[in-house]
Amino acid sequence: MPRLSRSLVTLAVLLAAGAGAAYLTRDRWRASAPPWLQAYLPPAETADPSKAAPARAGGGRRGRRGSFDGGPLPVLIAEAKTSDVPVYLYGVGTVKAYNTVTITPQVGGQIVEMPFREGQDVKKGDVIARIDDSTYKATLDQAIAKKAQDEALLDNAKRDLQRYMGLVASNSVTRQTADTQRSTVAQYEAQLKSDDAAIASAQATLAYTTIIAPIDGRAGIRSVDVGNVVQASGSTGLVTLTQLKPIAVLFSVPQQALAEIAPAGSKEPLQVEALRGDNKIVIDTGKLEVINNEVDASTGTIQLKAIFPNDTLGLWPGAFVNAKLKVRTLAGVVVAPTAAIQRGPNGTFVYVLGDDSTAKMRPVTVSQQGDEQVVVDTGLKNGEKIITTGFARLSDGAKVEVSKSGAVPADDDGEGLEAPAPAAQPENGGKAEGGDGQPQRKGHRRQQGGGATPAPAPAP
């Protein structure tokens, strides 16, 4: 037999053996196959054909409008609620000390004492440093002695003037001599005033050798130690004091926000919250104090200054924080979870749960959007149930089933969908609660339009 013929016969025998083995182990292999692959395998043979498993809708895969078995699509829902919703503006801010003072000596000399401790709080009038005052005391003593000398000269000149006036009457001296003596008296009187000024200056200079805190604040790290000789008004200060209570935050908002901030701020101070980087933890709450007098032309923003009590010292100069400015409050508006808002070719819409357990597509108008909920101007009423999950397989009129658990079956990508926190009526001072009972932030950024970036409306 030719070599090629023998090879073909051998290959045919091997293929037949492999097919037989696969046929004999087909049921065991099917059971171990992944679920997604089982959907494409032919059904297992049974002894009774009437007991064979029925084919799944849609060729063994989930129908686009149904669950795995072609039934209603499991979804999660939330209720539209009527609530009072605050409107906020957000900006990145820098913490700045309310007052900052660099302690600089006003006279030169050797530092003999610095009684404060670095990092401690000091009060206005506390001693920060003392400079050697021996030279300045001597200067004061000289000024005092000079005044005493001039006082003696003045007394003598006045007595001479009295004698000259008596001699003028008897023509013993000329009137010119008396006038000259009167001028001498006036000169000594002026000299005494100069002496008083010199004494006051020497006293002030001597007082400058004791350096005191001009404000309440916290002392920083000193830059000069005891024993060093400093110069008056030198470029290097001794230490810097910063006032931390209260404290300021400088932040910027778009110039378009002036139309809302200026009128609202003229009625009463606007509330500002300082937040950490995650925008969830409030560090402190304060008031808007200053709107800058000009817009930054390079950025198109305007700088604002808010003041915080900072009782817990949660704010520190130089730190970055997120500022949350409450502009106004929308009273009695309809709110819905952000997850329920969808966008399609015809605009923004939601799926409303109908009485017949079907999804009804309804156009809505959104005016304010937050991370967790939105304000719906038109299209929804208080109490209506809206769908918040399953949009990849959802369409207008599709049958749905409200899931009782916190998650719905896997989407087409195999990942479970968690239940979003539903909108809730504000309680306990305006706080809303999500589906897990935890506080839910209700504030809305000032943003036109609505909705997150959901999937487009599926084709019916």
Coordinates of C-alpha atoms in Angstrom, one line a residue:
M1 CA 0.0 0.0 0.0
P2 CA 1.4 3.4 -0.9
R3 CA 2.6 5.5 2.1
L4 CA -0.1 8.2 1.5
S5 CA -2.9 5.7 1.7
R6 CA -1.6 4.3 4.9
S7 CA -1.5 7.8 6.4
L8 CA -5.0 8.6 5.5
V9 CA -6.3 5.3 7.0
T10 CA -4.5 6.1 10.2
L11 CA -5.9 9.6 10.4
A12 CA -9.4 8.3 9.8
V13 CA -9.1 5.7 12.6
L14 CA -7.9 8.4 15.1
L15 CA -10.7 10.7 14.2
A16 CA -13.3 7.9 14.7
A17 CA -11.8 7.0 18.1
G18 CA -11.9 10.7 19.2
A19 CA -15.5 11.1 18.1
G20 CA -16.5 8.0 20.0
A21 CA -14.9 9.1 23.2
A22 CA -16.5 12.5 23.0
Y23 CA -19.9 11.0 22.4
L24 CA -19.6 8.6 25.4
T25 CA -18.5 11.5 27.7
R26 CA -20.7 14.3 26.3
D27 CA -23.0 14.6 29.3
R28 CA -20.1 14.8 31.8
W29 CA -18.3 17.4 29.6
R30 CA -21.5 19.4 29.3
A31 CA -21.9 19.5 33.1
S32 CA -18.4 20.9 33.6
A33 CA -18.7 23.5 30.9
P34 CA -19.1 27.2 31.9
P35 CA -22.7 28.5 32.0
W36 CA -22.1 30.9 29.1
L37 CA -20.9 28.0 26.9
Q38 CA -23.7 25.7 27.9
A39 CA -26.2 28.1 26.3
Y40 CA -24.6 27.3 22.9
L41 CA -24.5 23.5 23.4
P42 CA -27.3 21.2 22.1
P43 CA -29.5 19.8 24.8
A44 CA -28.5 16.5 26.4
E45 CA -30.3 13.4 25.2
T46 CA -32.9 11.9 27.6
A47 CA -34.6 8.6 27.6
D48 CA -38.0 10.3 27.4
P49 CA -38.0 13.0 24.7
S50 CA -41.1 14.5 26.4
K51 CA -38.9 15.4 29.4
A52 CA -36.3 17.2 27.4
A53 CA -35.5 20.7 28.6
P54 CA -37.3 23.4 26.6
A55 CA -35.2 25.8 24.6
R56 CA -34.5 29.2 26.1
A57 CA -36.0 32.3 24.7
G58 CA -33.7 34.0 22.3
G59 CA -31.7 31.0 21.4
G60 CA -30.5 30.1 24.9
R61 CA -29.4 33.6 25.8
R62 CA -31.2 36.3 27.7
G63 CA -33.6 38.2 25.6
R64 CA -32.8 41.8 25.3
R65 CA -36.0 42.7 27.1
G66 CA -36.2 39.9 29.6
S67 CA -34.2 37.9 32.1
F68 CA -32.4 34.6 31.5
D69 CA -35.7 32.7 31.0
G70 CA -37.4 35.4 28.9
G71 CA -39.5 36.6 31.8
P72 CA -39.8 40.1 33.3
L73 CA -36.5 42.0 33.8
P74 CA -35.5 42.4 37.4
V75 CA -35.0 46.1 38.3
L76 CA -34.6 48.3 41.3
I77 CA -36.8 51.4 41.8
A78 CA -36.9 54.6 43.9
E79 CA -39.6 57.1 44.5
A80 CA -39.7 60.7 43.3
K81 CA -40.0 62.9 46.4
T82 CA -40.9 66.5 47.1
S83 CA -38.2 68.3 49.1
D84 CA -36.4 71.5 49.8
V85 CA -33.1 71.4 48.0
P86 CA -30.1 73.8 48.7
V87 CA -28.2 74.9 45.7
Y88 CA -24.4 75.1 46.1
L89 CA -21.4 76.4 44.3
Y90 CA -18.1 74.6 44.6
G91 CA -14.5 75.8 44.5
V92 CA -11.0 74.8 45.5
G93 CA -9.8 77.0 48.3
T94 CA -6.6 77.8 50.3
V95 CA -6.7 78.3 54.0
K96 CA -5.1 81.5 55.2
A97 CA -4.5 82.9 58.7
Y98 CA -7.0 85.6 59.6
N99 CA -4.0 87.7 60.6
T100 CA -0.3 87.1 60.2
V101 CA 2.4 89.2 61.9
T102 CA 6.1 88.8 61.5
I103 CA 7.8 90.0 64.7
T104 CA 10.6 92.3 63.8
P105 CA 12.7 94.3 66.3
Q106 CA 12.4 98.1 66.2
V107 CA 15.7 98.7 67.8
G108 CA 19.1 96.9 67.4
G109 CA 20.9 95.0 70.1
Q110 CA 21.6 91.7 71.6
I111 CA 18.7 89.4 72.4
V112 CA 18.8 88.5 76.1
E113 CA 15.5 86.7 76.5
M114 CA 12.8 85.0 74.4
P115 CA 10.3 83.7 77.0
F116 CA 7.7 82.2 74.6
R117 CA 7.6 78.6 73.4
E118 CA 7.5 77.7 69.8
G119 CA 4.1 76.5 68.7
Q120 CA 2.3 77.9 71.8
D121 CA -0.7 80.2 71.7
V122 CA 0.2 83.8 72.8
K123 CA -2.1 86.6 73.9
K124 CA -1.9 90.2 72.8
G125 CA 0.7 91.9 75.1
D126 CA 2.7 88.8 76.0
V127 CA 6.4 89.2 75.9
I128 CA 8.1 87.7 72.8
A129 CA 11.7 88.8 73.3
R130 CA 13.9 91.3 75.3
I131 CA 16.9 93.2 73.9
D132 CA 19.7 94.5 76.0
D133 CA 18.5 97.9 77.1
S134 CA 21.6 99.3 78.9
T135 CA 22.5 101.7 76.1
Y136 CA 18.9 102.9 75.8
K137 CA 18.6 103.5 79.5
A138 CA 21.8 105.7 79.4
T139 CA 20.3 107.7 76.5
L140 CA 17.2 108.3 78.5
D141 CA 19.2 109.4 81.5
Q142 CA 21.1 111.9 79.3
A143 CA 17.9 113.4 78.1
I144 CA 16.6 113.8 81.6
A145 CA 19.8 115.4 82.8
K146 CA 19.8 117.8 79.8
K147 CA 16.3 118.9 80.7
A148 CA 17.4 119.6 84.3
Q149 CA 20.3 121.7 83.1
D150 CA 18.1 123.7 80.7
E151 CA 15.5 124.3 83.5
A152 CA 18.2 125.8 85.7
L153 CA 19.3 128.1 82.9
L154 CA 15.8 129.2 82.3
D155 CA 15.3 130.1 85.9
N156 CA 18.4 132.2 85.9
A157 CA 17.4 133.9 82.7
K158 CA 14.0 134.8 84.1
R159 CA 15.6 136.4 87.2
D160 CA 17.9 138.4 85.1
L161 CA 15.0 139.6 83.0
Q162 CA 13.2 140.8 86.1
R163 CA 16.2 142.8 87.3
Y164 CA 16.7 144.4 83.8
M165 CA 13.1 145.5 83.7
G166 CA 13.6 147.3 87.0
L167 CA 16.7 149.0 85.8
V168 CA 15.0 150.1 82.6
A169 CA 12.6 152.1 84.7
S170 CA 15.5 154.0 86.3
N171 CA 17.3 154.3 82.9
S172 CA 20.2 152.3 84.4
V173 CA 20.1 149.9 81.4
T174 CA 18.8 150.3 77.9
R175 CA 15.5 148.8 76.8
Q176 CA 17.5 146.8 74.1
T177 CA 19.3 145.0 76.9
A178 CA 16.0 144.0 78.5
D179 CA 14.6 142.8 75.1
T180 CA 17.7 140.7 74.6
Q181 CA 17.2 139.0 77.9
R182 CA 13.6 138.4 77.2
S183 CA 14.6 136.6 74.0
T184 CA 17.1 134.4 76.0
V185 CA 14.2 133.3 78.3
A186 CA 12.1 132.3 75.3
Q187 CA 15.0 130.3 73.9
Y188 CA 15.4 128.4 77.1
E189 CA 11.6 127.7 77.3
A190 CA 11.8 126.2 73.7
Q191 CA 14.8 124.2 74.7
L192 CA 12.8 122.6 77.5
K193 CA 10.2 121.5 75.1
S194 CA 12.9 119.9 73.0
D195 CA 14.2 118.2 76.1
D196 CA 10.7 116.8 76.8
A197 CA 10.6 115.4 73.2
A198 CA 14.0 113.9 73.6
I199 CA 12.9 112.2 76.8
A200 CA 9.8 110.8 75.2
S201 CA 11.8 109.5 72.3
A202 CA 14.3 107.8 74.6
Q203 CA 11.5 106.3 76.7
A204 CA 9.9 104.9 73.5
T205 CA 13.2 103.5 72.3
L206 CA 13.7 101.9 75.7
A207 CA 10.3 100.4 75.5
Y208 CA 11.0 98.8 72.1
T209 CA 13.7 96.6 73.8
T210 CA 10.8 94.6 75.2
I211 CA 9.0 93.0 72.2
I212 CA 5.4 92.1 72.8
A213 CA 2.7 90.2 70.8
P214 CA 0.5 92.6 68.8
I215 CA -2.3 90.0 68.3
D216 CA -3.6 86.8 69.7
G217 CA -2.1 84.0 67.7
R218 CA 0.1 81.0 67.6
A219 CA 3.9 81.3 67.5
G220 CA 5.8 79.6 64.8
I221 CA 9.4 78.4 64.7
R222 CA 11.7 81.2 65.7
S223 CA 14.4 82.2 63.3
V224 CA 16.7 83.9 65.8
D225 CA 18.0 82.5 69.1
V226 CA 19.0 84.2 72.3
G227 CA 22.4 85.8 72.2
N228 CA 22.3 87.0 68.6
V229 CA 22.6 90.7 67.8
V230 CA 19.7 92.0 65.7
Q231 CA 19.3 95.2 63.7
A232 CA 16.3 97.5 63.7
S233 CA 13.7 96.5 61.1
G234 CA 15.9 93.8 59.7
S235 CA 14.9 91.6 56.8
T236 CA 14.6 88.6 59.1
G237 CA 12.0 88.5 61.7
L238 CA 12.3 86.8 65.1
V239 CA 9.1 84.7 64.7
T240 CA 5.8 84.8 62.9
L241 CA 2.4 84.8 64.7
T242 CA -0.7 83.5 63.0
Q243 CA -4.2 84.0 64.1
L244 CA -6.0 80.7 63.8
K245 CA -9.3 81.5 65.5
P246 CA -11.0 82.7 63.4
I247 CA -9.4 81.7 60.1
A248 CA -10.0 82.5 56.4
V249 CA -10.4 80.4 53.2
L250 CA -9.9 82.0 49.8
F251 CA -11.5 80.3 46.9
S252 CA -12.7 81.2 43.4
V253 CA -15.9 80.6 41.5
P254 CA -16.8 81.3 37.8
Q255 CA -17.7 84.9 37.1
Q256 CA -21.1 83.9 36.0
A257 CA -22.0 83.0 39.6
L258 CA -21.9 86.7 40.6
A259 CA -25.4 87.1 39.3
E260 CA -26.6 84.7 42.1
I261 CA -24.0 85.5 44.8
A262 CA -24.2 89.2 45.0
P263 CA -28.0 89.6 45.4
A264 CA -28.1 86.7 47.9
G265 CA -25.2 88.0 49.9
S266 CA -26.7 91.5 50.2
K267 CA -29.6 90.0 52.3
E268 CA -27.6 88.0 54.8
P269 CA -24.2 86.3 55.0
L270 CA -24.1 83.2 52.8
Q271 CA -23.1 79.9 54.4
V272 CA -19.9 78.3 53.4
E273 CA -18.6 74.8 54.3
A274 CA -15.0 73.7 54.1
L275 CA -14.8 70.1 52.9
R276 CA -12.1 67.5 52.7
G277 CA -10.9 66.2 49.3
D278 CA -13.7 63.7 49.1
N279 CA -16.4 66.4 49.4
K280 CA -18.1 64.3 52.1
I281 CA -16.6 65.3 55.4
V282 CA -17.3 68.9 56.6
I283 CA -14.3 70.4 58.4
D284 CA -16.0 73.6 59.5
T285 CA -18.9 75.9 58.6
G286 CA -18.5 79.6 58.2
K287 CA -19.8 82.7 56.4
L288 CA -18.9 84.5 53.2
E289 CA -17.2 87.7 54.2
V290 CA -15.7 89.3 51.0
I291 CA -16.4 89.2 47.3
N292 CA -13.3 90.5 45.5
N293 CA -13.6 93.8 43.7
E294 CA -12.5 92.5 40.3
V295 CA -12.6 89.4 38.1
D296 CA -9.4 87.6 37.2
A297 CA -9.3 88.1 33.5
S298 CA -6.9 85.2 32.9
T299 CA -9.1 82.6 34.5
G300 CA -12.6 84.2 34.3
T301 CA -13.1 83.6 38.0
I302 CA -13.7 85.8 41.0
Q303 CA -12.1 85.3 44.4
L304 CA -14.2 85.0 47.5
K305 CA -13.2 85.0 51.2
A306 CA -15.0 83.1 53.9
I307 CA -14.4 83.2 57.6
F308 CA -14.6 80.1 59.8
P309 CA -14.5 79.9 63.7
N310 CA -12.1 77.0 63.5
D311 CA -12.8 76.0 67.1
T312 CA -11.4 72.5 66.5
L313 CA -8.4 73.8 64.5
G314 CA -9.4 71.6 61.6
L315 CA -8.2 74.3 59.2
W316 CA -4.5 75.1 58.9
P317 CA -2.9 77.9 57.0
G318 CA -1.6 76.9 53.6
A319 CA -3.8 73.8 53.3
F320 CA -6.1 73.1 50.3
V321 CA -9.8 72.5 51.0
N322 CA -12.9 72.3 48.9
A323 CA -15.3 75.2 49.6
K324 CA -19.1 74.7 49.3
L325 CA -21.1 77.9 49.1
K326 CA -24.8 77.7 49.7
V327 CA -26.4 80.2 47.2
R328 CA -30.1 79.5 47.7
T329 CA -32.7 76.9 48.6
L330 CA -35.3 75.5 46.1
A331 CA -38.5 74.9 48.1
G332 CA -40.9 72.1 47.4
V333 CA -39.2 70.7 44.3
V334 CA -39.4 67.1 42.9
V335 CA -36.1 65.2 43.3
A336 CA -35.0 61.9 41.9
P337 CA -31.9 59.7 42.0
T338 CA -29.2 60.7 39.5
A339 CA -29.0 57.0 38.5
A340 CA -32.5 57.1 37.1
I341 CA -31.8 59.9 34.7
Q342 CA -31.1 58.7 31.1
R343 CA -30.3 60.5 27.9
G344 CA -31.4 59.5 24.4
P345 CA -31.7 61.0 21.0
N346 CA -34.8 63.0 22.0
G347 CA -33.3 64.3 25.3
T348 CA -33.5 63.4 29.0
F349 CA -35.9 60.8 30.1
V350 CA -36.7 58.3 32.9
Y351 CA -38.5 54.9 33.1
V352 CA -41.5 55.1 35.3
L353 CA -43.0 51.9 36.8
G354 CA -46.5 51.5 35.5
D355 CA -49.4 49.8 37.3
D356 CA -49.1 46.9 34.9
S357 CA -45.5 46.3 35.9
T358 CA -44.2 47.7 32.7
A359 CA -41.5 50.4 32.1
K360 CA -42.9 53.6 30.7
M361 CA -40.4 56.0 29.1
R362 CA -41.1 59.6 30.0
P363 CA -39.3 62.8 29.0
V364 CA -38.2 65.0 31.9
T365 CA -36.5 68.4 32.4
V366 CA -33.7 68.6 34.9
S367 CA -32.5 71.9 36.3
Q368 CA -30.1 71.0 39.1
Q369 CA -27.8 68.0 39.2
G370 CA -25.9 66.5 42.1
D371 CA -23.9 63.4 42.7
E372 CA -26.8 61.4 44.1
Q373 CA -30.0 63.2 43.1
V374 CA -31.3 65.7 40.6
V375 CA -34.1 68.3 40.7
V376 CA -36.8 67.5 38.1
D377 CA -38.7 70.5 36.9
T378 CA -41.2 68.7 34.6
G379 CA -42.1 65.1 33.9
L380 CA -42.4 63.6 37.4
K381 CA -44.7 63.9 40.3
N382 CA -44.2 63.2 44.0
G383 CA -44.6 59.5 44.8
E384 CA -44.1 58.1 41.3
K385 CA -41.8 55.1 41.2
I386 CA -38.9 55.3 38.8
I387 CA -36.5 52.6 37.6
T388 CA -32.8 53.0 38.6
T389 CA -31.1 49.9 37.1
G390 CA -31.1 47.5 34.1
F391 CA -31.1 50.1 31.4
A392 CA -28.9 48.0 29.0
R393 CA -31.9 45.7 28.4
L394 CA -34.8 48.1 29.2
S395 CA -37.1 49.6 26.6
D396 CA -40.5 51.4 26.6
G397 CA -43.2 49.0 27.5
A398 CA -40.9 46.2 28.7
K399 CA -42.2 43.9 31.5
V400 CA -40.2 44.4 34.7
E401 CA -40.2 42.8 38.1
V402 CA -39.1 44.8 41.2
S403 CA -36.2 43.0 42.8
K404 CA -36.5 42.4 46.6
S405 CA -32.8 42.2 47.1
G406 CA -30.1 44.8 47.1
A407 CA -28.8 43.8 43.7
V408 CA -30.1 42.6 40.3
P409 CA -28.8 39.7 38.2
A410 CA -25.6 40.2 36.3
D411 CA -25.7 42.5 33.3
D412 CA -24.4 41.4 29.9
D413 CA -20.9 42.2 31.1
G414 CA -21.3 39.8 34.0
E415 CA -21.0 42.4 36.7
G416 CA -23.7 42.8 39.4
L417 CA -25.5 46.2 39.7
E418 CA -25.7 47.6 43.2
A419 CA -28.8 49.4 44.3
P420 CA -28.4 53.2 44.2
A421 CA -29.5 55.2 47.3
P422 CA -33.1 56.3 46.6
A423 CA -34.1 59.9 47.1
A424 CA -35.6 60.6 50.5
Q425 CA -37.6 63.3 52.2
P426 CA -35.3 65.6 54.2
E427 CA -35.4 64.8 57.9
N428 CA -33.4 65.7 61.0
G429 CA -32.4 69.2 59.9
G430 CA -32.6 68.8 56.2
K431 CA -30.6 65.5 55.9
A432 CA -31.8 62.9 53.5
E433 CA -31.3 59.2 54.1
G434 CA -30.4 56.6 51.4
G435 CA -31.6 53.1 51.1
D436 CA -29.2 51.9 53.8
G437 CA -30.3 54.5 56.4
Q438 CA -27.1 56.4 56.2
P439 CA -27.1 60.2 55.6
Q440 CA -27.3 61.1 52.0
R441 CA -26.0 64.4 50.7
K442 CA -28.7 66.4 49.1
G443 CA -26.9 69.5 47.8
H444 CA -26.7 70.2 44.2
R445 CA -24.0 71.8 42.2
R446 CA -25.1 74.7 40.1
Q447 CA -25.2 72.9 36.8
Q448 CA -27.6 73.2 34.0
G449 CA -28.9 70.2 32.2
G450 CA -29.4 66.8 33.9
G451 CA -28.5 63.3 34.2
A452 CA -25.3 61.4 34.5
T453 CA -23.8 59.9 31.4
P454 CA -26.2 56.9 31.0
A455 CA -26.6 54.5 28.1
P456 CA -28.7 55.9 25.2
A457 CA -32.3 54.7 24.9
P458 CA -32.4 51.2 23.5
A459 CA -34.2 50.6 20.3
P460 CA -37.7 49.2 20.9

